[in-house]
CSV table of C-alpha atoms in Angstrom, one decimal:
chain,number,residue,atom,x,y,z
A,1,MET,CA,0.2,0.1,0.0
A,2,PRO,CA,2.7,2.6,0.9
A,3,LEU,CA,4.4,1.7,-2.5
A,4,GLU,CA,1.1,2.1,-4.5
A,5,LEU,CA,0.5,5.6,-2.6
A,6,ASP,CA,4.1,6.7,-3.2
A,7,LEU,CA,3.6,6.0,-7.2
A,8,GLN,CA,0.4,7.5,-7.3
A,9,GLY,CA,1.7,10.6,-5.6
A,10,ASN,CA,4.7,10.8,-8.1
A,11,GLN,CA,2.1,10.3,-10.9
A,12,GLN,CA,0.3,13.3,-9.7
A,13,MET,CA,3.3,15.6,-9.5
A,14,PHE,CA,4.4,14.4,-12.7
A,15,ARG,CA,1.4,15.4,-14.4
A,16,CYS,CA,1.4,18.8,-12.5
A,17,ALA,CA,4.8,19.5,-13.6
A,18,ALA,CA,4.0,18.2,-17.2
A,19,ARG,CA,1.2,20.8,-17.6
A,20,LEU,CA,3.5,23.7,-16.1
A,21,VAL,CA,6.2,22.8,-18.7
A,22,VAL,CA,3.7,22.8,-21.6
A,23,CYS,CA,2.6,26.2,-20.6
A,24,VAL,CA,6.0,27.5,-20.6
A,25,ILE,CA,6.4,26.3,-23.9
A,26,ALA,CA,3.3,27.9,-25.0
A,27,LEU,CA,4.2,31.2,-23.9
A,28,GLY,CA,7.1,30.9,-25.8
A,29,SER,CA,5.0,31.3,-29.0
A,30,GLY,CA,3.6,34.6,-30.1
A,31,TYR,CA,6.8,36.6,-30.1
A,32,SER,CA,5.1,39.4,-31.7
A,33,SER,CA,4.0,40.8,-28.5
A,34,TYR,CA,7.5,41.0,-27.3
A,35,GLY,CA,8.6,44.6,-28.2
A,36,GLN,CA,10.8,45.9,-25.5
A,37,GLY,CA,14.2,46.8,-25.3
A,38,ARG,CA,16.5,45.1,-28.1
A,39,ILE,CA,20.1,43.9,-29.0
A,40,ASP,CA,22.0,45.5,-31.6
A,41,PRO,CA,24.8,43.1,-32.4
A,42,THR,CA,26.7,46.2,-34.1
A,43,LEU,CA,27.5,48.0,-30.6
A,44,PRO,CA,30.6,47.2,-29.1
A,45,PRO,CA,30.7,45.4,-25.9
A,46,GLY,CA,29.4,47.6,-22.9
A,47,LEU,CA,29.5,47.7,-19.1
A,48,PHE,CA,27.3,45.8,-16.6
A,49,PRO,CA,24.7,48.3,-14.9
A,50,THR,CA,25.5,48.9,-11.3
A,51,THR,CA,21.8,49.0,-10.1
A,52,ARG,CA,20.3,46.8,-7.8
A,53,THR,CA,16.7,44.9,-7.8
A,54,ALA,CA,14.7,45.6,-4.6
A,55,PHE,CA,17.8,47.3,-3.2
A,56,ILE,CA,19.2,43.8,-2.7
A,57,PHE,CA,19.9,41.7,-5.8
A,58,PRO,CA,22.5,42.6,-8.5
A,59,GLY,CA,21.0,44.1,-11.4
A,60,VAL,CA,23.5,42.6,-14.1
A,61,ASN,CA,21.0,40.3,-15.6
A,62,THR,CA,18.6,43.1,-15.9
A,63,VAL,CA,18.1,45.9,-18.7
A,64,LYS,CA,16.0,48.2,-16.8
A,65,ASP,CA,15.1,50.7,-19.5
A,66,PRO,CA,12.5,49.4,-21.9
A,67,ASP,CA,13.6,51.7,-24.5
A,68,ALA,CA,17.2,50.6,-24.2
A,69,VAL,CA,19.6,49.4,-27.5
A,70,VAL,CA,22.0,47.3,-25.8
A,71,PRO,CA,25.1,45.4,-27.2
A,72,PRO,CA,25.2,41.6,-27.1
A,73,LEU,CA,27.0,40.2,-24.0
A,74,THR,CA,30.1,38.3,-25.0
A,75,SER,CA,30.7,34.6,-23.6
A,76,ALA,CA,33.1,36.0,-21.2
A,77,GLN,CA,30.7,38.6,-20.0
A,78,LYS,CA,28.1,35.7,-19.5
A,79,PHE,CA,30.6,33.7,-17.2
A,80,SER,CA,31.6,37.2,-15.6
A,81,MET,CA,27.8,37.9,-15.0
A,82,PHE,CA,27.3,34.1,-13.2
A,83,ARG,CA,30.5,35.0,-11.0
A,84,ARG,CA,29.2,38.3,-10.0
A,85,ARG,CA,25.7,36.9,-9.3
A,86,THR,CA,26.9,34.0,-7.4
A,87,LEU,CA,29.7,35.9,-5.4
A,88,ASP,CA,27.7,38.7,-4.4
A,89,TYR,CA,26.4,39.5,-0.8
A,90,SER,CA,23.0,38.6,-1.8
A,91,PHE,CA,23.6,35.4,-2.8
A,92,PRO,CA,23.5,33.8,1.0
A,93,VAL,CA,20.6,35.9,1.5
A,94,GLU,CA,18.7,34.3,-1.1
A,95,ALA,CA,19.6,31.0,0.0
A,96,VAL,CA,18.5,31.5,3.5
A,97,MET,CA,15.0,33.0,2.2
A,98,PHE,CA,14.6,29.7,0.2
A,99,ALA,CA,16.0,27.4,3.1
A,100,THR,CA,13.6,29.3,5.5
A,101,LEU,CA,10.7,28.8,3.6
A,102,SER,CA,11.2,25.2,3.0
A,103,HIS,CA,12.3,24.7,7.0
A,104,SER,CA,8.9,26.4,8.1
A,105,THR,CA,6.7,24.8,5.4
A,106,GLY,CA,7.9,21.6,5.0
A,107,ILE,CA,6.2,21.6,1.6
A,108,VAL,CA,9.1,23.0,-0.8
A,109,GLY,CA,12.4,21.3,-1.0
A,110,PRO,CA,14.6,18.4,0.4
A,111,LYS,CA,13.4,16.5,3.5
A,112,TYR,CA,16.3,17.0,5.9
A,113,GLY,CA,14.5,16.9,8.9
A,114,GLU,CA,14.3,19.6,11.9
A,115,GLY,CA,16.2,21.8,14.0
A,116,PRO,CA,19.6,23.8,13.1
A,117,ARG,CA,21.0,20.5,11.4
A,118,GLY,CA,18.2,20.3,9.1
A,119,PHE,CA,18.0,24.0,8.2
A,120,SER,CA,21.9,24.2,7.6
A,121,ARG,CA,21.5,21.1,5.4
A,122,ARG,CA,18.9,23.1,3.5
A,123,PHE,CA,20.8,26.2,3.2
A,124,VAL,CA,24.0,24.3,1.8
A,125,SER,CA,21.6,22.6,-0.6
A,126,TYR,CA,20.1,25.7,-2.1
A,127,THR,CA,23.3,27.4,-2.5
A,128,GLY,CA,24.6,24.5,-4.7
A,129,SER,CA,20.9,24.8,-6.6
A,130,MET,CA,21.2,28.3,-7.1
A,131,ALA,CA,24.8,28.2,-8.3
A,132,SER,CA,24.2,25.4,-10.6
A,133,SER,CA,21.1,27.4,-11.9
A,134,ASN,CA,23.3,30.5,-12.7
A,135,PHE,CA,26.0,28.4,-14.3
A,136,PHE,CA,24.0,26.5,-16.5
A,137,ALA,CA,21.0,29.0,-17.2
A,138,GLY,CA,23.0,32.2,-17.2
A,139,ALA,CA,26.4,31.3,-18.6
A,140,LEU,CA,27.1,27.9,-20.2
A,141,LEU,CA,24.2,27.3,-22.3
A,142,PRO,CA,23.5,30.9,-23.5
A,143,SER,CA,27.4,30.8,-24.6
A,144,LEU,CA,26.7,27.6,-26.6
A,145,LEU,CA,23.4,28.6,-27.8
A,146,HIS,CA,24.0,32.4,-28.3
A,147,GLN,CA,21.1,33.5,-26.5
A,148,ASP,CA,21.2,36.4,-23.8
A,149,PRO,CA,20.5,35.3,-20.4
A,150,ARG,CA,19.3,39.1,-19.2
A,151,TYR,CA,15.9,40.0,-18.2
A,152,PHE,CA,14.4,43.0,-20.4
A,153,ARG,CA,12.0,44.7,-18.5
A,154,LYS,CA,8.7,45.8,-19.6
A,155,GLY,CA,8.4,48.8,-17.6
A,156,ARG,CA,5.0,50.1,-19.0
A,157,GLY,CA,1.3,48.9,-19.4
A,158,SER,CA,-1.2,47.7,-17.2
A,159,VAL,CA,0.1,45.5,-14.0
A,160,MET,CA,-1.5,42.5,-15.4
A,161,SER,CA,0.7,42.8,-18.7
A,162,ARG,CA,3.8,43.4,-17.2
A,163,ILE,CA,3.0,40.2,-14.7
A,164,LEU,CA,2.5,38.1,-17.9
A,165,TYR,CA,5.6,39.3,-19.6
A,166,ALA,CA,7.5,38.7,-16.5
A,167,PHE,CA,6.5,34.8,-16.6
A,168,LYS,CA,6.6,34.8,-20.5
A,169,SER,CA,10.3,35.8,-20.0
A,170,GLU,CA,11.1,32.4,-18.8
A,171,ALA,CA,10.0,30.9,-22.5
A,172,VAL,CA,11.3,34.1,-24.7
A,173,THR,CA,14.7,35.5,-25.0
A,174,ARG,CA,16.7,37.4,-27.5
A,175,SER,CA,19.5,35.8,-29.4
A,176,ASP,CA,23.0,37.4,-29.5
A,177,SER,CA,22.2,38.7,-33.0
A,178,GLY,CA,18.9,40.6,-31.4
A,179,ASP,CA,16.2,38.0,-32.6
A,180,LEU,CA,13.3,36.5,-30.5
A,181,THR,CA,13.6,32.9,-29.8
A,182,PHE,CA,12.7,30.2,-27.3
A,183,ASN,CA,14.5,30.6,-24.1
A,184,ALA,CA,16.4,26.8,-24.5
A,185,SER,CA,18.9,28.3,-22.3
A,186,ASN,CA,17.0,28.9,-19.2
A,187,VAL,CA,14.3,25.9,-19.6
A,188,LEU,CA,17.3,23.2,-20.2
A,189,GLY,CA,19.7,25.2,-17.9
A,190,LEU,CA,17.0,24.7,-15.3
A,191,GLY,CA,16.4,21.0,-16.2
A,192,MET,CA,19.9,20.5,-15.9
A,193,SER,CA,20.4,22.0,-12.5
A,194,THR,CA,17.3,20.4,-11.2
A,195,ALA,CA,19.2,16.8,-12.1
A,196,LEU,CA,22.3,17.8,-10.6
A,197,THR,CA,20.7,18.5,-7.3
A,198,ASN,CA,19.6,14.7,-7.3
A,199,ALA,CA,23.3,14.2,-6.4
A,200,TRP,CA,23.1,15.6,-2.9
A,201,TYR,CA,19.2,15.4,-2.2
A,202,PRO,CA,18.1,12.6,0.4
A,203,GLY,CA,17.1,9.2,-1.1
A,204,SER,CA,13.4,9.9,-0.1
A,205,ASN,CA,13.3,12.8,-2.3
A,206,LEU,CA,14.5,10.8,-5.5
A,207,SER,CA,12.3,9.9,-8.3
A,208,PHE,CA,11.4,10.7,-11.8
A,209,GLY,CA,8.3,12.5,-10.8
A,210,GLY,CA,9.9,14.1,-7.5
A,211,THR,CA,12.5,15.4,-10.2
A,212,MET,CA,10.0,16.9,-12.8
A,213,HIS,CA,7.8,18.3,-10.0
A,214,ARG,CA,11.0,20.0,-8.7
A,215,PHE,CA,11.8,21.3,-12.0
A,216,ALA,CA,8.6,22.8,-12.8
A,217,LEU,CA,8.3,24.5,-9.3
A,218,ARG,CA,11.9,26.0,-10.3
A,219,LEU,CA,10.4,27.6,-13.6
A,220,ALA,CA,7.5,28.8,-11.5
A,221,ILE,CA,10.0,30.3,-9.0
A,222,THR,CA,12.2,31.8,-11.5
A,223,GLY,CA,9.1,33.5,-13.3
A,224,THR,CA,8.2,35.0,-9.6
A,225,LEU,CA,11.9,36.4,-9.2
A,226,ASN,CA,11.0,38.0,-12.4
A,227,LEU,CA,8.4,39.8,-10.9
A,228,PHE,CA,11.1,41.4,-8.5
A,229,ARG,CA,13.1,42.7,-11.7
A,230,GLU,CA,9.9,44.1,-13.0
A,231,PHE,CA,8.7,46.1,-10.5
A,232,GLY,CA,11.4,46.1,-7.8
A,233,GLY,CA,13.0,49.5,-7.4
A,234,GLY,CA,16.8,49.8,-7.7
A,235,TYR,CA,19.7,52.3,-7.0
A,236,LYS,CA,22.9,53.2,-8.3
A,237,PRO,CA,25.7,53.2,-5.9
A,238,GLU,CA,27.8,56.1,-5.5
A,239,PRO,CA,31.1,55.7,-7.1
């Protein structure tokens, strides 16, 4: 009976995850409505912005001006962006946020138990998960597939249109040549990162259905984080 219930639970998680993945792919169609800032491949490489999102998170992966015309990122800049995001002081803050959510609810994330030990293991797990996401989806695959890992802020229109845009950006990105394309770097990168986390997740969390559920959940979370990039304020530190 327990095995049967576990299989049923995995099947339900797989179906929910599959629906979300299908929705992301569906959002990737209809590029014509994506009329925000653009890339001009004839421009020389530019500098990273020094602004922050929500006054905490580095804005190196966000183009805040909806009318901006920016140069494409070089492969070196994509890896530099990964380094800047991962070594920033906000990185452990973000890991603590996810670890706290997992620890307090017992719903999201690995089952590491209660108490300080369980929380510390969750923190380390999320640190590895976030770093691998930044690497695969923000540096390696964008370099190999010649896609831009930045979020191009909409910055205008109704609140609902901007919310939909934030989630649609999970499925649509710009190529280094400036064309709109399916965001394979993000989708495949998150999938690779999710698969990698199986290396340190406890055995009770390891199943195909569970992995797919975590993959879909990460798509939903990164889409939600885009809302901070879309609506979050920013500042430019004094030189």
